mmCIF file of C-alpha atoms in Angstrom:
data_model
loop_
_atom_site.group_PDB
_atom_site.id
_atom_site.type_symbol
_atom_site.label_atom_id
_atom_site.label_comp_id
_atom_site.label_asym_id
_atom_site.label_seq_id
_atom_site.Cartn_x
_atom_site.Cartn_y
_atom_site.Cartn_z
ATOM 1 C CA MET A 19 29.808 -2.526 -2.103
ATOM 2 C CA TYR A 20 26.547 -0.838 -1.893
ATOM 3 C CA HIS A 21 25.765 2.023 0.586
ATOM 4 C CA ILE A 22 22.228 2.397 2.135
ATOM 5 C CA LYS A 23 20.814 5.540 3.695
ATOM 6 C CA THR A 24 17.789 4.958 6.145
ATOM 7 C CA PHE A 25 15.105 7.458 7.056
ATOM 8 C CA ASN A 26 12.981 7.065 9.925
ATOM 9 C CA GLN A 27 13.431 3.891 12.307
ATOM 10 C CA ILE A 28 13.767 0.875 10.348
ATOM 11 C CA ALA A 29 13.336 -2.667 12.185
ATOM 12 C CA ALA A 30 16.809 -4.064 12.717
ATOM 13 C CA ALA A 31 15.380 -7.449 11.424
ATOM 14 C CA GLY A 32 15.094 -5.775 7.902
ATOM 15 C CA LEU A 33 18.491 -4.064 8.001
ATOM 16 C CA LYS A 34 20.285 -7.250 8.926
ATOM 17 C CA ARG A 35 19.049 -8.846 5.581
ATOM 18 C CA PHE A 36 21.595 -6.528 3.682
ATOM 19 C CA GLY A 37 24.582 -8.224 5.181
ATOM 20 C CA SER A 38 27.631 -6.317 6.645
ATOM 21 C CA SER A 39 30.125 -7.570 3.842
ATOM 22 C CA GLU A 40 28.209 -6.157 0.795
ATOM 23 C CA TYR A 41 26.515 -3.242 2.339
ATOM 24 C CA VAL A 42 27.201 0.058 4.342
ATOM 25 C CA ILE A 43 24.051 1.059 6.242
ATOM 26 C CA ASN A 44 23.571 4.805 7.153
ATOM 27 C CA ALA A 45 25.942 6.015 4.689
ATOM 28 C CA SER A 46 26.358 9.560 3.517
ATOM 29 C CA ASP A 47 24.587 11.363 0.828
ATOM 30 C CA GLN A 48 26.422 9.258 -1.764
ATOM 31 C CA ALA A 49 24.115 6.349 -0.917
ATOM 32 C CA ASP A 50 23.171 4.078 -3.790
ATOM 33 C CA ALA A 51 19.725 3.620 -2.420
ATOM 34 C CA TRP A 52 17.390 4.790 0.565
ATOM 35 C CA VAL A 53 15.069 2.833 2.896
ATOM 36 C CA LEU A 54 12.219 4.810 4.712
ATOM 37 C CA ARG A 55 8.979 4.721 6.105
ATOM 38 C CA SER A 56 6.822 7.812 6.457
ATOM 39 C CA HIS A 57 9.675 10.224 5.378
ATOM 40 C CA ASN A 58 8.591 12.736 3.000
ATOM 41 C CA VAL A 59 10.495 12.716 -0.255
ATOM 42 C CA HIS A 60 8.433 15.172 -2.098
ATOM 43 C CA ASP A 61 10.697 18.253 -0.918
ATOM 44 C CA GLU A 62 13.970 16.397 -0.959
ATOM 45 C CA THR A 63 16.541 17.030 -3.289
ATOM 46 C CA ILE A 64 17.248 13.628 -5.251
ATOM 47 C CA PRO A 65 20.880 13.163 -6.099
ATOM 48 C CA PRO A 66 21.215 11.865 -9.661
ATOM 49 C CA HIS A 67 23.276 8.812 -8.670
ATOM 50 C CA LEU A 68 20.547 7.415 -6.477
ATOM 51 C CA LEU A 69 19.306 3.973 -8.003
ATOM 52 C CA ALA A 70 16.341 2.964 -5.815
ATOM 53 C CA ILE A 71 14.142 3.775 -2.660
ATOM 54 C CA ALA A 72 12.550 1.354 -0.864
ATOM 55 C CA ARG A 73 9.498 2.299 1.388
ATOM 56 C CA ALA A 74 8.676 -0.199 4.144
ATOM 57 C CA GLY A 75 4.977 0.092 3.953
ATOM 58 C CA ALA A 76 2.126 -0.278 1.205
ATOM 59 C CA GLY A 77 1.404 3.428 0.574
ATOM 60 C CA VAL A 78 3.648 5.478 -1.372
ATOM 61 C CA ASN A 79 1.826 9.098 -1.168
ATOM 62 C CA ASN A 80 5.205 10.433 0.302
ATOM 63 C CA LEU A 81 7.024 9.755 -2.821
ATOM 64 C CA PRO A 82 7.214 11.466 -5.882
ATOM 65 C CA LEU A 83 6.619 8.533 -8.255
ATOM 66 C CA ASP A 84 6.889 10.572 -11.462
ATOM 67 C CA ARG A 85 9.938 12.538 -10.778
ATOM 68 C CA LEU A 86 11.841 9.384 -9.414
ATOM 69 C CA ALA A 87 10.767 7.507 -12.618
ATOM 70 C CA LYS A 88 12.035 10.145 -14.834
ATOM 71 C CA GLN A 89 15.277 10.204 -12.982
ATOM 72 C CA GLY A 90 15.724 6.354 -13.439
ATOM 73 C CA ILE A 91 15.171 5.667 -9.544
ATOM 74 C CA VAL A 92 13.113 2.696 -8.956
ATOM 75 C CA ALA A 93 10.714 2.981 -6.100
ATOM 76 C CA PHE A 94 9.781 -0.050 -4.102
ATOM 77 C CA HIS A 95 6.960 -0.569 -1.482
ATOM 78 C CA THR A 96 5.738 -3.585 0.561
ATOM 79 C CA PRO A 97 2.084 -4.419 -0.444
ATOM 80 C CA GLY A 98 0.825 -7.201 1.899
ATOM 81 C CA ALA A 99 3.231 -6.881 4.566
ATOM 82 C CA ASN A 100 1.131 -4.971 6.992
ATOM 83 C CA ALA A 101 -2.158 -6.519 5.718
ATOM 84 C CA ASN A 102 -2.663 -8.572 8.808
ATOM 85 C CA ALA A 103 -2.186 -5.596 11.112
ATOM 86 C CA VAL A 104 -4.771 -3.400 9.199
ATOM 87 C CA LYS A 105 -7.226 -6.261 8.919
ATOM 88 C CA GLU A 106 -7.055 -6.775 12.578
ATOM 89 C CA LEU A 107 -7.714 -3.179 13.256
ATOM 90 C CA VAL A 108 -10.740 -2.963 10.910
ATOM 91 C CA LEU A 109 -12.255 -6.146 12.624
ATOM 92 C CA ALA A 110 -11.841 -4.381 16.019
ATOM 93 C CA SER A 111 -13.310 -1.166 14.879
ATOM 94 C CA MET A 112 -16.304 -3.085 13.424
ATOM 95 C CA VAL A 113 -16.943 -4.618 16.796
ATOM 96 C CA LEU A 114 -16.534 -1.191 18.484
ATOM 97 C CA SER A 115 -18.954 0.205 15.753
ATOM 98 C CA VAL A 116 -21.873 -2.126 16.576
ATOM 99 C CA ARG A 117 -21.212 -2.218 20.492
ATOM 100 C CA PRO A 118 -20.599 1.061 22.721
ATOM 101 C CA ILE A 119 -17.906 -0.824 24.526
ATOM 102 C CA LEU A 120 -15.499 2.487 24.619
ATOM 103 C CA LYS A 121 -18.561 4.396 26.173
ATOM 104 C CA GLY A 122 -18.981 1.576 28.745
ATOM 105 C CA PHE A 123 -15.305 1.742 29.512
ATOM 106 C CA THR A 124 -15.374 5.361 30.180
ATOM 107 C CA TRP A 125 -18.628 5.298 32.325
ATOM 108 C CA VAL A 126 -17.025 2.791 34.616
ATOM 109 C CA ASN A 127 -13.793 4.599 34.963
ATOM 110 C CA GLU A 128 -15.671 7.744 35.987
ATOM 111 C CA GLN A 129 -17.757 6.100 38.699
ATOM 112 C CA VAL A 130 -17.304 7.150 42.217
ATOM 113 C CA SER A 131 -18.680 4.525 44.679
ATOM 114 C CA GLU A 132 -18.321 3.947 48.400
ATOM 115 C CA SER A 133 -18.415 -0.035 47.938
ATOM 116 C CA GLN A 134 -18.673 -2.888 45.668
ATOM 117 C CA SER A 135 -22.466 -3.100 46.245
ATOM 118 C CA GLN A 136 -22.978 0.489 45.070
ATOM 119 C CA LEU A 137 -20.912 -0.037 41.953
ATOM 120 C CA GLU A 138 -22.945 -3.125 41.089
ATOM 121 C CA GLU A 139 -26.402 -1.271 41.739
ATOM 122 C CA ALA A 140 -25.182 1.623 39.366
ATOM 123 C CA MET A 141 -24.136 -0.821 36.618
ATOM 124 C CA GLU A 142 -27.420 -2.465 36.786
ATOM 125 C CA ARG A 143 -29.280 0.771 36.406
ATOM 126 C CA GLN A 144 -26.953 2.156 33.598
ATOM 127 C CA LYS A 145 -26.079 -0.756 31.431
ATOM 128 C CA ARG A 146 -28.915 -0.594 29.392
ATOM 129 C CA GLN A 147 -27.616 2.595 27.822
ATOM 130 C CA PHE A 148 -24.971 0.465 26.592
ATOM 131 C CA LEU A 149 -26.867 -1.725 24.554
ATOM 132 C CA GLY A 150 -25.322 -2.876 21.338
ATOM 133 C CA ALA A 151 -25.662 -5.369 18.394
ATOM 134 C CA GLU A 152 -23.716 -8.189 16.994
ATOM 135 C CA LEU A 153 -21.781 -8.520 13.946
ATOM 136 C CA ARG A 154 -23.024 -11.978 13.198
ATOM 137 C CA GLY A 155 -25.910 -11.758 10.784
ATOM 138 C CA LYS A 156 -24.945 -8.186 9.432
ATOM 139 C CA LYS A 157 -24.071 -7.692 5.802
ATOM 140 C CA VAL A 158 -20.816 -6.230 5.109
ATOM 141 C CA GLY A 159 -19.503 -4.654 1.996
ATOM 142 C CA ILE A 160 -15.817 -4.531 0.967
ATOM 143 C CA ILE A 161 -14.711 -2.135 -1.619
ATOM 144 C CA GLY A 162 -11.198 -3.182 -2.855
ATOM 145 C CA LEU A 163 -10.320 -6.809 -2.619
ATOM 146 C CA GLY A 164 -6.553 -6.782 -2.434
ATOM 147 C CA ALA A 165 -4.293 -8.246 0.475
ATOM 148 C CA ILE A 166 -6.183 -6.345 3.147
ATOM 149 C CA GLY A 167 -9.966 -6.583 1.627
ATOM 150 C CA ALA A 168 -9.425 -10.343 0.764
ATOM 151 C CA SER A 169 -8.318 -11.340 4.119
ATOM 152 C CA LEU A 170 -11.067 -9.185 5.853
ATOM 153 C CA ALA A 171 -13.715 -10.857 3.772
ATOM 154 C CA ASN A 172 -12.401 -14.529 4.658
ATOM 155 C CA ASP A 173 -12.335 -13.666 8.380
ATOM 156 C CA LEU A 174 -15.826 -11.968 8.383
ATOM 157 C CA LEU A 175 -17.349 -15.108 6.885
ATOM 158 C CA GLN A 176 -15.979 -17.068 9.808
ATOM 159 C CA LEU A 177 -17.739 -14.842 12.147
ATOM 160 C CA GLY A 178 -21.143 -15.601 10.231
ATOM 161 C CA VAL A 179 -21.123 -12.181 8.430
ATOM 162 C CA ASP A 180 -22.517 -11.985 4.973
ATOM 163 C CA VAL A 181 -19.785 -10.452 2.642
ATOM 164 C CA ILE A 182 -20.147 -8.672 -0.685
ATOM 165 C CA GLY A 183 -17.180 -7.398 -2.298
ATOM 166 C CA TYR A 184 -16.519 -5.215 -5.229
ATOM 167 C CA ASP A 185 -13.187 -4.657 -7.133
ATOM 168 C CA PRO A 186 -13.369 -3.613 -10.683
ATOM 169 C CA HIS A 187 -9.606 -4.383 -11.009
ATOM 170 C CA LEU A 188 -9.512 -7.634 -9.210
ATOM 171 C CA SER A 189 -6.225 -9.449 -10.316
ATOM 172 C CA VAL A 190 -6.102 -13.309 -11.068
ATOM 173 C CA ASP A 191 -3.721 -13.820 -8.194
ATOM 174 C CA ALA A 192 -5.982 -11.854 -5.523
ATOM 175 C CA ALA A 193 -9.089 -13.877 -6.665
ATOM 176 C CA TRP A 194 -7.387 -17.027 -5.513
ATOM 177 C CA ASN A 195 -7.268 -15.871 -2.133
ATOM 178 C CA ILE A 196 -10.930 -14.929 -1.737
ATOM 179 C CA SER A 197 -13.431 -17.484 -0.387
ATOM 180 C CA LYS A 198 -16.019 -18.616 -2.971
ATOM 181 C CA HIS A 199 -18.735 -17.609 -0.303
ATOM 182 C CA VAL A 200 -17.919 -13.897 -0.709
ATOM 183 C CA THR A 201 -20.683 -12.566 -3.035
ATOM 184 C CA ARG A 202 -19.090 -10.736 -6.053
ATOM 185 C CA ALA A 203 -20.830 -7.361 -7.065
ATOM 186 C CA LYS A 204 -20.534 -6.388 -10.764
ATOM 187 C CA HIS A 205 -21.464 -2.891 -9.928
ATOM 188 C CA LEU A 206 -20.876 -0.426 -7.016
ATOM 189 C CA SER A 207 -24.660 -0.060 -6.610
ATOM 190 C CA GLU A 208 -25.180 -3.364 -5.674
ATOM 191 C CA VAL A 209 -22.985 -2.825 -2.632
ATOM 192 C CA LEU A 210 -24.088 0.534 -1.499
ATOM 193 C CA GLY A 211 -27.663 -0.162 -1.498
ATOM 194 C CA ALA A 212 -27.391 -3.479 0.276
ATOM 195 C CA VAL A 213 -24.980 -3.586 3.223
ATOM 196 C CA ASP A 214 -24.993 -2.486 6.826
ATOM 197 C CA LEU A 215 -21.218 -1.744 7.295
ATOM 198 C CA LEU A 216 -19.137 -0.636 4.208
ATOM 199 C CA SER A 217 -15.310 -0.899 4.542
ATOM 200 C CA ILE A 218 -13.176 1.068 2.331
ATOM 201 C CA HIS A 219 -9.915 -0.604 0.847
ATOM 202 C CA MET A 220 -9.302 1.377 -2.440
ATOM 203 C CA PRO A 221 -5.888 2.609 -3.528
ATOM 204 C CA LEU A 222 -5.328 6.367 -3.677
ATOM 205 C CA THR A 223 -4.851 7.594 -7.100
ATOM 206 C CA GLU A 224 -5.523 10.953 -8.997
ATOM 207 C CA GLU A 225 -8.845 8.984 -10.320
ATOM 208 C CA THR A 226 -9.942 7.905 -6.603
ATOM 209 C CA ARG A 227 -8.996 11.017 -4.952
ATOM 210 C CA TYR A 228 -12.160 12.503 -3.178
ATOM 211 C CA SER A 229 -14.331 9.909 -5.466
ATOM 212 C CA ILE A 230 -16.471 8.964 -2.394
ATOM 213 C CA ASP A 231 -18.787 11.723 -2.453
ATOM 214 C CA LEU A 232 -22.522 12.445 -2.392
ATOM 215 C CA SER A 233 -22.952 10.139 -5.412
ATOM 216 C CA TRP A 234 -21.972 7.424 -3.130
ATOM 217 C CA PHE A 235 -23.793 8.329 0.021
ATOM 218 C CA GLU A 236 -27.104 9.031 -1.610
ATOM 219 C CA ARG A 237 -27.014 5.460 -2.761
ATOM 220 C CA MET A 238 -26.482 4.023 0.785
ATOM 221 C CA LYS A 239 -28.896 2.493 3.145
ATOM 222 C CA PRO A 240 -30.126 5.206 5.862
ATOM 223 C CA GLY A 241 -27.762 4.968 9.054
ATOM 224 C CA MET A 242 -24.890 2.989 7.413
ATOM 225 C CA THR A 243 -21.487 2.578 9.185
ATOM 226 C CA VAL A 244 -18.698 3.429 6.782
ATOM 227 C CA LEU A 245 -15.040 2.304 7.736
ATOM 228 C CA ASN A 246 -12.085 3.756 5.775
ATOM 229 C CA PHE A 247 -8.793 2.304 6.727
ATOM 230 C CA ALA A 248 -7.443 3.064 3.057
ATOM 231 C CA ARG A 249 -6.828 6.871 2.887
ATOM 232 C CA GLY A 250 -8.422 9.958 4.218
ATOM 233 C CA GLU A 251 -8.342 11.760 0.855
ATOM 234 C CA LEU A 252 -10.654 9.254 -0.606
ATOM 235 C CA VAL A 253 -13.654 10.854 0.958
ATOM 236 C CA LYS A 254 -14.986 14.101 0.354
ATOM 237 C CA ASP A 255 -15.538 15.853 3.872
ATOM 238 C CA ASP A 256 -18.095 18.363 3.053
ATOM 239 C CA ASP A 257 -20.185 15.671 1.273
ATOM 240 C CA LEU A 258 -19.608 13.089 4.195
ATOM 241 C CA LEU A 259 -20.872 15.853 6.741
ATOM 242 C CA LYS A 260 -24.119 16.328 4.684
ATOM 243 C CA ALA A 261 -24.514 12.596 4.647
ATOM 244 C CA PHE A 262 -24.554 12.404 8.340
ATOM 245 C CA HIS A 263 -28.141 13.748 8.236
ATOM 246 C CA HIS A 264 -29.550 10.640 6.867
ATOM 247 C CA HIS A 265 -27.464 8.122 4.936
ATOM 248 C CA VAL A 266 -24.126 7.851 7.333
ATOM 249 C CA GLY A 267 -24.801 6.842 11.017
ATOM 250 C CA LEU A 268 -21.179 6.474 11.703
ATOM 251 C CA TYR A 269 -17.940 6.962 10.117
ATOM 252 C CA VAL A 270 -14.982 5.098 11.345
ATOM 253 C CA THR A 271 -11.374 5.924 9.978
ATOM 254 C CA ASP A 272 -7.647 5.584 10.579
ATOM 255 C CA PHE A 273 -7.096 8.810 8.679
ATOM 256 C CA PRO A 274 -8.445 11.773 10.874
ATOM 257 C CA ARG A 275 -9.238 14.900 8.967
ATOM 258 C CA HIS A 276 -9.666 18.398 10.643
ATOM 259 C CA ALA A 277 -12.973 19.064 9.310
ATOM 260 C CA LEU A 278 -14.270 15.964 10.996
ATOM 261 C CA ILE A 279 -12.581 15.960 14.428
ATOM 262 C CA GLY A 280 -14.991 16.050 17.186
ATOM 263 C CA HIS A 281 -18.052 15.234 15.223
ATOM 264 C CA PRO A 282 -20.398 12.719 17.275
ATOM 265 C CA GLN A 283 -20.753 10.427 14.308
ATOM 266 C CA VAL A 284 -17.041 10.180 13.781
ATOM 267 C CA MET A 285 -14.708 7.649 15.585
ATOM 268 C CA ALA A 286 -10.984 8.276 14.396
ATOM 269 C CA LEU A 287 -7.788 6.662 15.169
ATOM 270 C CA PRO A 288 -4.387 8.253 14.874
ATOM 271 C CA HIS A 289 -3.193 6.250 11.948
ATOM 272 C CA LEU A 290 -2.643 2.895 13.650
ATOM 273 C CA GLY A 291 -3.202 0.446 10.851
ATOM 274 C CA ALA A 292 0.518 -0.791 10.447
ATOM 275 C CA SER A 293 1.484 -0.065 13.865
ATOM 276 C CA THR A 294 2.281 -3.365 15.203
ATOM 277 C CA ARG A 295 5.720 -4.887 16.069
ATOM 278 C CA GLU A 296 5.067 -7.662 13.616
ATOM 279 C CA SER A 297 4.051 -5.310 10.714
ATOM 280 C CA GLU A 298 6.952 -3.141 11.152
ATOM 281 C CA VAL A 299 9.530 -6.181 10.885
ATOM 282 C CA ASN A 300 7.542 -7.395 7.961
ATOM 283 C CA CYS A 301 7.719 -4.254 5.972
ATOM 284 C CA ALA A 302 11.339 -3.921 6.858
ATOM 285 C CA ILE A 303 12.405 -7.476 5.653
ATOM 286 C CA GLN A 304 10.188 -7.116 2.432
ATOM 287 C CA ALA A 305 11.747 -3.660 1.589
ATOM 288 C CA ALA A 306 15.263 -5.040 1.956
ATOM 289 C CA GLU A 307 14.683 -7.977 0.144
ATOM 290 C CA THR A 308 13.079 -6.299 -2.909
ATOM 291 C CA LEU A 309 15.913 -3.698 -2.759
ATOM 292 C CA LYS A 310 18.630 -6.292 -2.680
ATOM 293 C CA LEU A 311 17.206 -8.045 -5.408
ATOM 294 C CA TYR A 312 17.092 -5.210 -7.686
ATOM 295 C CA LEU A 313 20.679 -3.728 -6.734
ATOM 296 C CA GLU A 314 22.398 -7.096 -7.147
ATOM 297 C CA THR A 315 20.276 -8.748 -10.029
ATOM 298 C CA GLY A 316 18.351 -6.009 -11.792
ATOM 299 C CA ASN A 317 15.025 -7.885 -11.206
ATOM 300 C CA ILE A 318 12.197 -5.644 -10.195
ATOM 301 C CA ARG A 319 9.496 -6.725 -7.718
ATOM 302 C CA SER A 320 6.956 -4.637 -5.924
ATOM 303 C CA SER A 321 7.589 -1.225 -7.705
ATOM 304 C CA ALA A 322 5.482 1.755 -7.519
ATOM 305 C CA ASN A 323 6.614 3.449 -10.536
ATOM 306 C CA PHE A 324 8.060 0.876 -12.896
ATOM 307 C CA PRO A 325 6.788 -2.677 -14.301
ATOM 308 C CA ASN A 326 7.647 -5.746 -12.251
ATOM 309 C CA VAL A 327 10.266 -7.639 -14.434
ATOM 310 C CA GLU A 328 12.187 -10.789 -13.312
ATOM 311 C CA LEU A 329 14.563 -13.042 -15.256
ATOM 312 C CA PRO A 330 16.388 -16.020 -13.294
ATOM 313 C CA TYR A 331 19.851 -14.573 -12.607
ATOM 314 C CA THR A 332 22.544 -17.159 -13.876
ATOM 315 C CA GLY A 333 25.404 -14.823 -13.145
ATOM 316 C CA ASN A 334 26.135 -14.204 -16.798
ATOM 317 C CA ARG A 335 26.616 -10.753 -17.946
ATOM 318 C CA ARG A 336 23.201 -8.678 -17.711
ATOM 319 C CA LEU A 337 21.905 -5.284 -18.768
ATOM 320 C CA GLY A 338 19.005 -3.545 -16.836
ATOM 321 C CA ILE A 339 17.807 -0.622 -18.986
ATOM 322 C CA LEU A 340 15.123 1.840 -17.794
ATOM 323 C CA HIS A 341 13.483 3.931 -20.387
ATOM 324 C CA ARG A 342 10.396 5.558 -21.553
ATOM 325 C CA ASN A 343 7.640 3.446 -23.152
ATOM 326 C CA VAL A 344 7.887 4.514 -26.924
ATOM 327 C CA PRO A 345 7.667 2.548 -30.134
ATOM 328 C CA ASN A 346 10.837 0.803 -31.328
ATOM 329 C CA MET A 347 12.696 1.284 -28.227
ATOM 330 C CA VAL A 348 13.430 -2.560 -27.982
ATOM 331 C CA GLY A 349 14.601 -2.553 -31.477
ATOM 332 C CA GLN A 350 17.015 0.253 -31.115
ATOM 333 C CA ILE A 351 18.542 -1.394 -28.110
ATOM 334 C CA THR A 352 18.959 -4.704 -29.608
ATOM 335 C CA GLY A 353 20.127 -3.195 -32.907
ATOM 336 C CA GLU A 354 22.791 -1.272 -30.930
ATOM 337 C CA LEU A 355 23.926 -4.516 -29.278
ATOM 338 C CA ALA A 356 24.122 -6.269 -32.586
ATOM 339 C CA SER A 357 26.339 -3.520 -33.952
ATOM 340 C CA HIS A 358 28.770 -4.359 -31.207
ATOM 341 C CA GLY A 359 28.591 -8.180 -32.011
ATOM 342 C CA VAL A 360 26.748 -8.967 -28.699
ATOM 343 C CA ASN A 361 24.409 -11.882 -28.817
ATOM 344 C CA ILE A 362 21.332 -11.916 -26.601
ATOM 345 C CA ASP A 363 20.944 -14.795 -24.529
ATOM 346 C CA ASN A 364 17.483 -14.034 -22.920
ATOM 347 C CA MET A 365 15.395 -10.724 -22.786
ATOM 348 C CA VAL A 366 12.160 -9.451 -21.237
ATOM 349 C CA ASN A 367 10.486 -6.140 -21.628
ATOM 350 C CA ARG A 368 7.615 -4.855 -19.770
ATOM 351 C CA SER A 369 5.829 -1.264 -19.700
ATOM 352 C CA ARG A 370 3.892 0.709 -16.999
ATOM 353 C CA GLY A 371 2.180 3.733 -18.184
ATOM 354 C CA GLU A 372 4.877 5.938 -19.728
ATOM 355 C CA MET A 373 7.892 4.010 -18.376
ATOM 356 C CA ALA A 374 9.312 0.777 -19.317
ATOM 357 C CA TYR A 375 12.080 -1.726 -18.440
ATOM 358 C CA THR A 376 14.175 -3.987 -20.353
ATOM 359 C CA LEU A 377 16.227 -6.752 -18.957
ATOM 360 C CA ILE A 378 18.832 -8.527 -21.225
ATOM 361 C CA ASP A 379 20.971 -11.467 -20.481
ATOM 362 C CA LEU A 380 23.992 -11.694 -22.851
ATOM 363 C CA ASP A 381 26.081 -14.520 -24.071
ATOM 364 C CA ASN A 382 29.235 -15.128 -22.067
ATOM 365 C CA PHE A 383 31.712 -15.152 -25.158
ATOM 366 C CA GLU A 384 34.390 -12.724 -26.228
ATOM 367 C CA HIS A 385 33.063 -9.964 -28.377
ATOM 368 C CA GLU A 386 33.893 -6.176 -29.019
ATOM 369 C CA PRO A 387 33.515 -4.331 -25.852
ATOM 370 C CA LEU A 388 30.372 -2.655 -25.337
ATOM 371 C CA SER A 389 30.115 0.910 -24.118
ATOM 372 C CA ILE A 390 27.168 1.661 -21.813
ATOM 373 C CA HIS A 391 27.322 5.292 -23.173
ATOM 374 C CA ALA A 392 26.388 4.108 -26.583
ATOM 375 C CA LEU A 393 22.913 3.059 -25.345
ATOM 376 C CA TYR A 394 22.581 6.394 -23.656
ATOM 377 C CA GLU A 395 22.542 7.930 -27.057
ATOM 378 C CA ILE A 396 19.107 6.251 -27.845
ATOM 379 C CA LYS A 397 16.395 8.811 -27.179
ATOM 380 C CA GLY A 398 14.364 7.738 -24.281
ATOM 381 C CA VAL A 399 16.956 5.762 -22.428
ATOM 382 C CA ILE A 400 16.974 6.987 -18.733
ATOM 383 C CA ARG A 401 19.416 4.649 -16.956
ATOM 384 C CA VAL A 402 21.486 1.586 -17.919
ATOM 385 C CA ARG A 403 22.922 -0.796 -15.418
ATOM 386 C CA GLU A 404 25.278 -3.599 -15.971
ATOM 387 C CA PHE A 405 25.489 -6.807 -13.810
#
């Protein structure tokens, strides 16, 4: 029986995936795992018995990943589950950026006319001020071709847009999802100096934080529209304010920054990217399923602080060992097992930065009882679980 503690409002469709016979939801502080959305874990006291945290969302800025890893707590997220919701919002924002639809809406609702004919006359006089442009024929650059960026690129092609993408870390799996008609840039400069609209879909890391600065803006075409639906902290606000004088005509973002609120060249939304019923359900289901997979089989999928490691679960005895990524760790583990007469049937080891995970299937025959505590004697072992 596993105990799950929830934070925030998690879609019922996701919580149902746990099943009432094997899981207790909304448990006490003795929970084996947490499920949350935007709840800030940085200031939380993390209990030593906690096995995992699943975030129903793609971003993990609210999770102290390093601290969790050092405590042997696997952090999961749901990349791709809200990709369509974000993609659709970006598309809508692009249309709003080239056509002053919102200004036209506001103008109509401010009119005080005594008759239909007066209203129509006023519209004919004023509608020229709401003249816009079309997306078709424009050139759009996309920085970051993950789930959101790839889907956006493919849809823009269907609208007659010329798309150029740049992603120095593009995976093979992601590349399969991108149309061959998307131009692949080898260097960032090929995008910045060539496009009319630029859509940012980079992850926020210590390397990318505030990396979009004057060195970017100065290479842009004058009057460019920049859309940031990734993270606000990617952009250096002071440099953006300077860029409004020449290079950036409009900045559209889903992450309002205090320094930019009210600026006439900023169109900010209140973080609506994943705010759809479908997205919340998709994220909750994916979070529940990856958490169940780890708790019940030891397989790690979509982790943000440990490597993804999977072995088909046959029901045989299994060990899952979270440890530091140091030389001879696997040798020490297998040596300890051999000293107890334990035969290994299958094994996989993967690393991610300073952390690693070893999953071992053991033969189902009688052998000298293995004490889990013996594995903890190996320097660098963080947590051992037996299945």
